[in-house]
Short mmCIF file of C-alpha atoms in Angstrom, two decimals:
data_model
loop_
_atom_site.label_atom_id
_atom_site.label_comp_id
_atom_site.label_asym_id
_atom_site.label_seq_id
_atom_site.Cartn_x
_atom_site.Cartn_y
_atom_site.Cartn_z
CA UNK A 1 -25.61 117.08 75.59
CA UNK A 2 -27.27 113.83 76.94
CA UNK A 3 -28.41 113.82 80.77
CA UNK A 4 -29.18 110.88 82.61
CA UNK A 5 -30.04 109.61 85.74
CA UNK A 6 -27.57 108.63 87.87
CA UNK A 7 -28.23 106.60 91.00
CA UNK A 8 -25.81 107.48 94.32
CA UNK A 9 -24.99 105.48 97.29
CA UNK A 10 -24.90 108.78 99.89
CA UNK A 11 -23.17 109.08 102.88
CA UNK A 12 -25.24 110.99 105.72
CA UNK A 13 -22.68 111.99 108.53
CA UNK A 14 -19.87 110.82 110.77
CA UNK A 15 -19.87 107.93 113.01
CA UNK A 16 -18.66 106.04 115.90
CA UNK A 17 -19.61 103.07 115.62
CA UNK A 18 -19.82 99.91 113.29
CA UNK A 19 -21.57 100.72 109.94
CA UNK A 20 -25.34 100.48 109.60
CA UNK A 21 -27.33 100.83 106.53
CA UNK A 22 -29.41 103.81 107.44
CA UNK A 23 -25.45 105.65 107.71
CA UNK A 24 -26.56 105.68 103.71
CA UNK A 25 -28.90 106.68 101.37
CA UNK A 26 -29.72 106.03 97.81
CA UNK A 27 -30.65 109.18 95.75
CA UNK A 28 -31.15 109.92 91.98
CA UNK A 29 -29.15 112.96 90.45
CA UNK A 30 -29.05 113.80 87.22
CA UNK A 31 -25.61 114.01 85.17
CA UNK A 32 -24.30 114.45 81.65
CA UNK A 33 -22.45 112.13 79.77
CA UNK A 34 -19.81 114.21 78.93
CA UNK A 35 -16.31 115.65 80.60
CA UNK A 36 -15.81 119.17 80.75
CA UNK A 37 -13.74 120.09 77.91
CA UNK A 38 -10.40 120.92 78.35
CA UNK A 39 -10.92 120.05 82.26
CA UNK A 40 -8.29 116.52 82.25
CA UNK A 41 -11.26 114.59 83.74
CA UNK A 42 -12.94 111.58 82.63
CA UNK A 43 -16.72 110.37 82.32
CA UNK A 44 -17.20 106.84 83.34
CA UNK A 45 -19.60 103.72 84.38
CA UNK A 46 -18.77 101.71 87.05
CA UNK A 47 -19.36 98.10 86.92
CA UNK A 48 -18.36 97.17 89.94
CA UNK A 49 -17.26 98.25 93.18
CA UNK A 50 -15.49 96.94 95.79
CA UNK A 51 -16.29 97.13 99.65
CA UNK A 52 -13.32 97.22 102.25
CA UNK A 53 -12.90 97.33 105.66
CA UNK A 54 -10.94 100.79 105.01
CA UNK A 55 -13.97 102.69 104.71
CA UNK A 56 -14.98 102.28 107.78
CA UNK A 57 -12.21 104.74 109.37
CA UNK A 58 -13.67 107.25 106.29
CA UNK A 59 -17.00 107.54 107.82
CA UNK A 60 -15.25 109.00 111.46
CA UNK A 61 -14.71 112.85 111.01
CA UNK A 62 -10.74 112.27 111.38
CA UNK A 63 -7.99 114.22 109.36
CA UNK A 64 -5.37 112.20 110.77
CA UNK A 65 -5.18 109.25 108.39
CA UNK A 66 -3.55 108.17 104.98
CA UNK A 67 -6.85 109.20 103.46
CA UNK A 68 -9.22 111.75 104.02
CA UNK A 69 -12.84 111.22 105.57
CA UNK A 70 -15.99 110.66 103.24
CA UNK A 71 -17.82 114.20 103.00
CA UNK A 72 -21.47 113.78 104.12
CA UNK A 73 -23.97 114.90 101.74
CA UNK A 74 -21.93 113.23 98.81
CA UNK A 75 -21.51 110.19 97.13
CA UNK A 76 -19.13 107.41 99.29
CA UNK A 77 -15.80 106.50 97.56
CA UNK A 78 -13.71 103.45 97.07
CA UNK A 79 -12.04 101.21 94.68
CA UNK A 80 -14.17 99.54 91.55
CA UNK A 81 -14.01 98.62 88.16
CA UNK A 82 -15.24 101.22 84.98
CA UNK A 83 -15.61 101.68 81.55
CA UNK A 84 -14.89 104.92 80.21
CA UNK A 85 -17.66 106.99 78.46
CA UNK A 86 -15.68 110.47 77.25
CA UNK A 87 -12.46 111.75 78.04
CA UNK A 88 -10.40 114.63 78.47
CA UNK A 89 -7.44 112.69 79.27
CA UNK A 90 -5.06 111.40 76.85
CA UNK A 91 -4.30 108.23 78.96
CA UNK A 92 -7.69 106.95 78.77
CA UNK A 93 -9.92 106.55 75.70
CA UNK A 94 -13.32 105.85 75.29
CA UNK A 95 -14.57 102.06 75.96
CA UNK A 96 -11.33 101.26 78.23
CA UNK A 97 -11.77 99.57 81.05
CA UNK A 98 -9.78 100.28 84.11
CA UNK A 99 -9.77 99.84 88.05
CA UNK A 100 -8.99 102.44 90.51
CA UNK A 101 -11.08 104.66 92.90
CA UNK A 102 -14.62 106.09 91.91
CA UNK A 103 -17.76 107.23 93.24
CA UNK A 104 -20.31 104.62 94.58
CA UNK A 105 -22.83 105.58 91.65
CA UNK A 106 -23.57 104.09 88.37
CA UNK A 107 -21.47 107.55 86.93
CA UNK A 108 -18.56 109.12 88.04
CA UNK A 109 -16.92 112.55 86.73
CA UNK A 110 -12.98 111.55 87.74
CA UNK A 111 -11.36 115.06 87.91
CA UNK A 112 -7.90 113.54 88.59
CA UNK A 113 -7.94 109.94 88.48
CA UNK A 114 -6.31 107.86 91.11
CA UNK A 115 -4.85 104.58 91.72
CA UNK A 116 -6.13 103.48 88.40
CA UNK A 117 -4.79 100.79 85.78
CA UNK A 118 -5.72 99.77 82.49
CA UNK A 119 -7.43 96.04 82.50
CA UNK A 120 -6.19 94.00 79.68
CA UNK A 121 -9.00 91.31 79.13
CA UNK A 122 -7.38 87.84 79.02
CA UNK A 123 -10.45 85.79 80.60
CA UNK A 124 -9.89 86.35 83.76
CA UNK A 125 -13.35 87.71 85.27
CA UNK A 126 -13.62 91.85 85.47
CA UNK A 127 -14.31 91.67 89.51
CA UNK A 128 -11.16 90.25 89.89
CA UNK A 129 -9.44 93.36 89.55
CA UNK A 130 -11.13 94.84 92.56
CA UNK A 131 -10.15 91.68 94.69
CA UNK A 132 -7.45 89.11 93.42
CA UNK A 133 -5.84 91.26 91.17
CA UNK A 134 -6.59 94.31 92.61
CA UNK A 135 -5.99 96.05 96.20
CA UNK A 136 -6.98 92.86 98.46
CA UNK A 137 -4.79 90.76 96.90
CA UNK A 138 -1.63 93.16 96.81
CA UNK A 139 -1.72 93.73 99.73
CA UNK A 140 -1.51 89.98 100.83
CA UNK A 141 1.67 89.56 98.30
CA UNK A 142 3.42 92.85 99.56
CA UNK A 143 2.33 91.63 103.33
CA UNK A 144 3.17 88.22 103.27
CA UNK A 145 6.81 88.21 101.36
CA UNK A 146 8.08 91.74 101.61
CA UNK A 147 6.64 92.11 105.96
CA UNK A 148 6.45 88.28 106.48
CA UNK A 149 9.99 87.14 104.58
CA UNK A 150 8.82 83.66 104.58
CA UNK A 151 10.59 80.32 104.79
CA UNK A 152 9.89 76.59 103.00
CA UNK A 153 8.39 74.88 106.37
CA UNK A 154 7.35 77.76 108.43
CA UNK A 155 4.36 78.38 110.31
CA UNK A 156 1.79 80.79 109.29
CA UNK A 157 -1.42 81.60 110.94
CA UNK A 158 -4.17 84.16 109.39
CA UNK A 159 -6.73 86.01 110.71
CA UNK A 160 -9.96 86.55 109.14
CA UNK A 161 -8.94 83.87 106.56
CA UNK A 162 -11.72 83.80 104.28
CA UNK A 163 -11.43 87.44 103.91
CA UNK A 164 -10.64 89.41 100.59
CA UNK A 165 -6.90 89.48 101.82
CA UNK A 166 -6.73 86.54 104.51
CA UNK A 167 -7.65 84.06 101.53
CA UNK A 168 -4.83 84.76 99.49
CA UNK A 169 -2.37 84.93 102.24
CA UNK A 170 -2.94 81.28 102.78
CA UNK A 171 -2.69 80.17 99.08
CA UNK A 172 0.48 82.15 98.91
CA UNK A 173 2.09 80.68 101.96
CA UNK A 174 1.20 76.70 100.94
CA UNK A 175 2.61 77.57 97.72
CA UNK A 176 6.15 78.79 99.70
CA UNK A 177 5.76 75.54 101.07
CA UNK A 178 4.48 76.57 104.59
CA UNK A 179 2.05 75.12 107.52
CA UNK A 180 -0.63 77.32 107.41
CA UNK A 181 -3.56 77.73 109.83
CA UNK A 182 -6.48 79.98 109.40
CA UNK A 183 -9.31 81.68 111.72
CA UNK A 184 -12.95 82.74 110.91
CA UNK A 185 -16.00 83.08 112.36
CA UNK A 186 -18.95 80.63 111.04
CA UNK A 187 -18.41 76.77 110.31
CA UNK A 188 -19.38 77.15 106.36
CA UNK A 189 -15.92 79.57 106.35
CA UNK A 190 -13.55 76.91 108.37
CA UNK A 191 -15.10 74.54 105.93
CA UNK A 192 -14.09 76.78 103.17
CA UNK A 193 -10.70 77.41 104.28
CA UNK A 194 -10.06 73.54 105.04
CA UNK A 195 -11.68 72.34 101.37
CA UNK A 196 -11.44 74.74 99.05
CA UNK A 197 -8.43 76.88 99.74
CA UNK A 198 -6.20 74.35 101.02
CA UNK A 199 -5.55 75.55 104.49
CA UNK A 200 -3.88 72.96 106.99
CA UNK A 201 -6.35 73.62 109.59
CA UNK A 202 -8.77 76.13 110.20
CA UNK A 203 -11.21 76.90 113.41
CA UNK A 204 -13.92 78.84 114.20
CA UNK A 205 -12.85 81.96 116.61
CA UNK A 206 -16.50 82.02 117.85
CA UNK A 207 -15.75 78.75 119.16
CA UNK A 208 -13.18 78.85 121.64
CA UNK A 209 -13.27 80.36 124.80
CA UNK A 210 -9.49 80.86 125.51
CA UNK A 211 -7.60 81.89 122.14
CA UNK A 212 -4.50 81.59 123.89
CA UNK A 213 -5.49 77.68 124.50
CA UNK A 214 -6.39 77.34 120.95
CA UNK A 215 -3.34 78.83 119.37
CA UNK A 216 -1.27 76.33 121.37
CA UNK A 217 -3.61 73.31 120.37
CA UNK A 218 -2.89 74.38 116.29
CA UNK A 219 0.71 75.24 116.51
CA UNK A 220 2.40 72.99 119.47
CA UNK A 221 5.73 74.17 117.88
CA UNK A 222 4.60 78.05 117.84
CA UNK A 223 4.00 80.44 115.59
CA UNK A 224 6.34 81.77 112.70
CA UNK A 225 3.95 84.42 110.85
CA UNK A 226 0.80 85.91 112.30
CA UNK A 227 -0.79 87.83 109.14
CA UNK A 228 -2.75 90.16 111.68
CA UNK A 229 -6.07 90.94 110.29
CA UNK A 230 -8.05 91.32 113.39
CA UNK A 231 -6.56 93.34 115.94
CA UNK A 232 -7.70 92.97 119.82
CA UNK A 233 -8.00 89.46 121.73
CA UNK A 234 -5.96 87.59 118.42
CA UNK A 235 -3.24 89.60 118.11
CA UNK A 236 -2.76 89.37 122.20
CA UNK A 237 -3.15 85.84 121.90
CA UNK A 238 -0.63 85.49 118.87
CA UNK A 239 1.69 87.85 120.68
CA UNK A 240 1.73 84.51 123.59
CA UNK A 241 2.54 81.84 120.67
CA UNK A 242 4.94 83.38 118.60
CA UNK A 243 8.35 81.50 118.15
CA UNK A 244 12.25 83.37 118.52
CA UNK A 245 12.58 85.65 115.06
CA UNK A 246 8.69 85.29 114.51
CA UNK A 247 6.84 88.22 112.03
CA UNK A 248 3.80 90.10 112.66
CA UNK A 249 2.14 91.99 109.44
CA UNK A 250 -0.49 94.10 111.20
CA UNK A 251 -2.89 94.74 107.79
CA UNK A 252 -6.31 95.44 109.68
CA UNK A 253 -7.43 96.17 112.83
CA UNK A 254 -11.20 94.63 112.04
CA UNK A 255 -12.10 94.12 115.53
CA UNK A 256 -11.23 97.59 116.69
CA UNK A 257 -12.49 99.67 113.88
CA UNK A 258 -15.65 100.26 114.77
CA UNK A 259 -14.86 101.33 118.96
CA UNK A 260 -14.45 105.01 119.64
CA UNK A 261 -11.62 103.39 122.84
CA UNK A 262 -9.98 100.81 121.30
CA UNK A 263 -8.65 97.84 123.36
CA UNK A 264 -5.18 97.87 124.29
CA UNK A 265 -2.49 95.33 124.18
CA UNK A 266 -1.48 93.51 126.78
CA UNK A 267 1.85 90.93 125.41
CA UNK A 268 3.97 93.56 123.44
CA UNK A 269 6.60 92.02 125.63
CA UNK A 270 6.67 88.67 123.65
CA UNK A 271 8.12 91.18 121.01
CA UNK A 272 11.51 91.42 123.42
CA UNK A 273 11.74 88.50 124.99
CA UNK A 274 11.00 86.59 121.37
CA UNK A 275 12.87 89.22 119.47
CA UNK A 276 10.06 89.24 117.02
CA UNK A 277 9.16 91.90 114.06
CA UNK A 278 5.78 93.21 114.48
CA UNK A 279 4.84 95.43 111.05
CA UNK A 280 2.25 97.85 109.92
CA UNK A 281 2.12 98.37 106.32
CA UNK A 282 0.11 99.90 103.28
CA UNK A 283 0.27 98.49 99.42
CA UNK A 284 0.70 101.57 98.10
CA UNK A 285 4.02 101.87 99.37
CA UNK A 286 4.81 99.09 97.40
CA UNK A 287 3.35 99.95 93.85
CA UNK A 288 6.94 99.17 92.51
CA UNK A 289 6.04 95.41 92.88
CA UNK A 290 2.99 95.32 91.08
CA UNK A 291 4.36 94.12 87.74
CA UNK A 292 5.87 90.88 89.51
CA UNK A 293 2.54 90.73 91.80
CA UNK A 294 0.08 90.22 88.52
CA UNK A 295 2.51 87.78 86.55
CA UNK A 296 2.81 85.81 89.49
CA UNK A 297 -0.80 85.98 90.52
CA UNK A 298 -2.03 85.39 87.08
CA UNK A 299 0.17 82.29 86.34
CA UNK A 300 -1.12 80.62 89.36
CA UNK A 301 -4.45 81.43 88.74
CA UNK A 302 -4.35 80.46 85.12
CA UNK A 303 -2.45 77.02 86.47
CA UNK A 304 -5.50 76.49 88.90
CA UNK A 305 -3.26 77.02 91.86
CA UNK A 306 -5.09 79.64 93.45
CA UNK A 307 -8.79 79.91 94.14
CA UNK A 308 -10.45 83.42 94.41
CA UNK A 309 -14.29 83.38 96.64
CA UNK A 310 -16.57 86.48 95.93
CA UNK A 311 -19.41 87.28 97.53
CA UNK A 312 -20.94 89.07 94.97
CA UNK A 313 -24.12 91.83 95.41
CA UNK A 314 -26.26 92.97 92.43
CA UNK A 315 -27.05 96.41 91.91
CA UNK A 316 -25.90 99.61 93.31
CA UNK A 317 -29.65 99.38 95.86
CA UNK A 318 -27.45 96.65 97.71
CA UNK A 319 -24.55 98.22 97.96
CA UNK A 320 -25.29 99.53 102.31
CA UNK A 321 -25.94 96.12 103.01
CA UNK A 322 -22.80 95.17 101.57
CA UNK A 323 -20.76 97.41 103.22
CA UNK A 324 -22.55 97.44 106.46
CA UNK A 325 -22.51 93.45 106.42
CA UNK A 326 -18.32 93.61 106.30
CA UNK A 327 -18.51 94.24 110.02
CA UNK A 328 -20.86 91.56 111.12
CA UNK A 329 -18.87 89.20 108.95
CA UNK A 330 -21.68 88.24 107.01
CA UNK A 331 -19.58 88.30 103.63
CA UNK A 332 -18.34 85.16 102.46
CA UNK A 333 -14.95 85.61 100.47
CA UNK A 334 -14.44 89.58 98.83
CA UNK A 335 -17.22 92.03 99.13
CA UNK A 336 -18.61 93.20 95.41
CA UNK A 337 -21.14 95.13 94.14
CA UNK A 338 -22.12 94.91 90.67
CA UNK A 339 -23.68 98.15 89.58
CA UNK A 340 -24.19 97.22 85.83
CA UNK A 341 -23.09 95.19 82.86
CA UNK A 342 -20.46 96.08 79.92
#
């Protein structure tokens, strides 16, 4: 049976604070290129993988979430595209590619695969299905018109718009025929938002001393959605802004991830006085819409309607960076990694 090396991203031990690279280590193993027989499991290589701010609350030693914590010592986990190599399971056959979550190494041994679907190649490029077509992008759909319920002429505003998710948001909501403003935090990303993606406006957080101020200079009229990617001093300044009947989606918390205390909210009262719907949500509760999410994604890709930024990293070596860099905001667009090649 053929062995091969097999380089691992590995995760050292819990933390409390934002991600640095030395919270990882690459190491060599050795592993053959062959499932178990009669185990269920499949042999794979991953092509690419996907970094998202949801591993972050994986590296604190916490039981308490949707999803367990990484275990130090072994490989990190998260979403990515593979081929498969050998297979014990009759749903996938050798050379098929699918997405879904795998080990951050150039093999994975899938004991019970999760989250996975089969990628039907129809020109559309493979990283894609980690980011537009993949988790990132359902959760803008699910969050902007099953949380949001938008209206023609509304006004949306989106944190960490040039994000993986915040990106999409916006395309979605000028397509519903909204007003939509967008925050980031470097000029080259406002400049993004504004040019490329079609945004109404767009401003650089790191700009203005008093978001409150700069929420009412954008939307004199108020605020209909907040897509809430942020957390902390935007969602309290939001909170100020929003109009009567106005939706929060609260998808990330980036700004509070990394604190071991953090910040509280200080407006929840706007959510009374405004009678406004503030949400938390999580794609996966919404799998049911995925058929409907990728023909409608797809078609306005495929019409040039939608635009889709990566910031793509080559080889599994830059993969710490990567992820560490998500926190700093040094990614432009979606986080990938490519590990390797069909």
């Amino acid at each position: 049976m053929e062995e091969v090396d097999n380089k691992q991203v590995i995760f050292k031990g819990y933390i409390e604070r934002p991600p640095k690279e030395t919270d990882m280590e690459i190491k060599v193993s050795k592993i053959k290129l062959r499932a178990p027989k009669g185990s269920g499991a499949i042999l794979v290589k991953n092509l690419y993988l996907s970094c998202d701010p949801f591993m972050r609350g994986r590296m604190r030693d916490f039981q308490g979430s949707y999803i367990p914590p990484f275990v130090p010592g072994q490989a990190l986990e998260g979403f990515g595209v593979y081929k498969v190599i050998d297979s014990e399971n009759s749903d996938f056959k050798p050379g098929d590619l699918f997405s879904g979550l795998t080990g951050w190494e150039e093999y994975s041994l899938i004991c019970r695969p999760q989250q996975f679907r089969k990628i039907q190649q129809d020109n559309i490029p493979l990283s894609y299905h980690v980011g537009l077509l993949g988790m990132p992008g359902f959760t803008a759909y699910v969050g902007f018109f099953e949380v949001c319920s938008p209206k023609k002429g509304e006004y949306v505003f989106v944190s960490a718009a040039s994000g993986a998710v915040g990106q999409l948001v916006g395309q979605l909501a000028k397509l519903h025929g909204c007003h939509v403003v967008g925050s980031a935090g470097t000029s080259q990303k406002v400049d993004l938002l504004k040019n490329k993606l079609g945004f109404d406006e767009a401003f650089n957080y790191k700009e203005e001393l008093d978001l409150d101020a700069t929420l009412k200079r954008y939307f004199p009229q108020g605020i209909d959605i907040y897509f809430d990617n942020v957390g902390g001093e935007m969602l309290d300044a939001a909170l100020l802004n929003m109009r009567i009947n106005g939706r929060i989606a609260v998808c990330g918390a980036v700004s509070q991830q990394s604190l071991s205390k953090p910040q509280g909210i200080h407006n929840l009262y706007s959510l009374i006085i405004k009678s406004i719907k503030m949400q938390g949500f999580l794609q996966h509760n919404y799998l049911h819409l995925y058929p409907r999410f990728m023909e409608h994604v797809i078609s306005y890709y495929k019409q040039g309607k939608i635009f889709y930024i990566e910031d793509m990293n080559e080889g599994l070596e830059s993969a710490p960076a990567a992820l560490a860099g998500l926190f700093s905001g040094k990614n432009v667009g979606k986080q990938v990694i490519r590990v390797a090649s069909e």
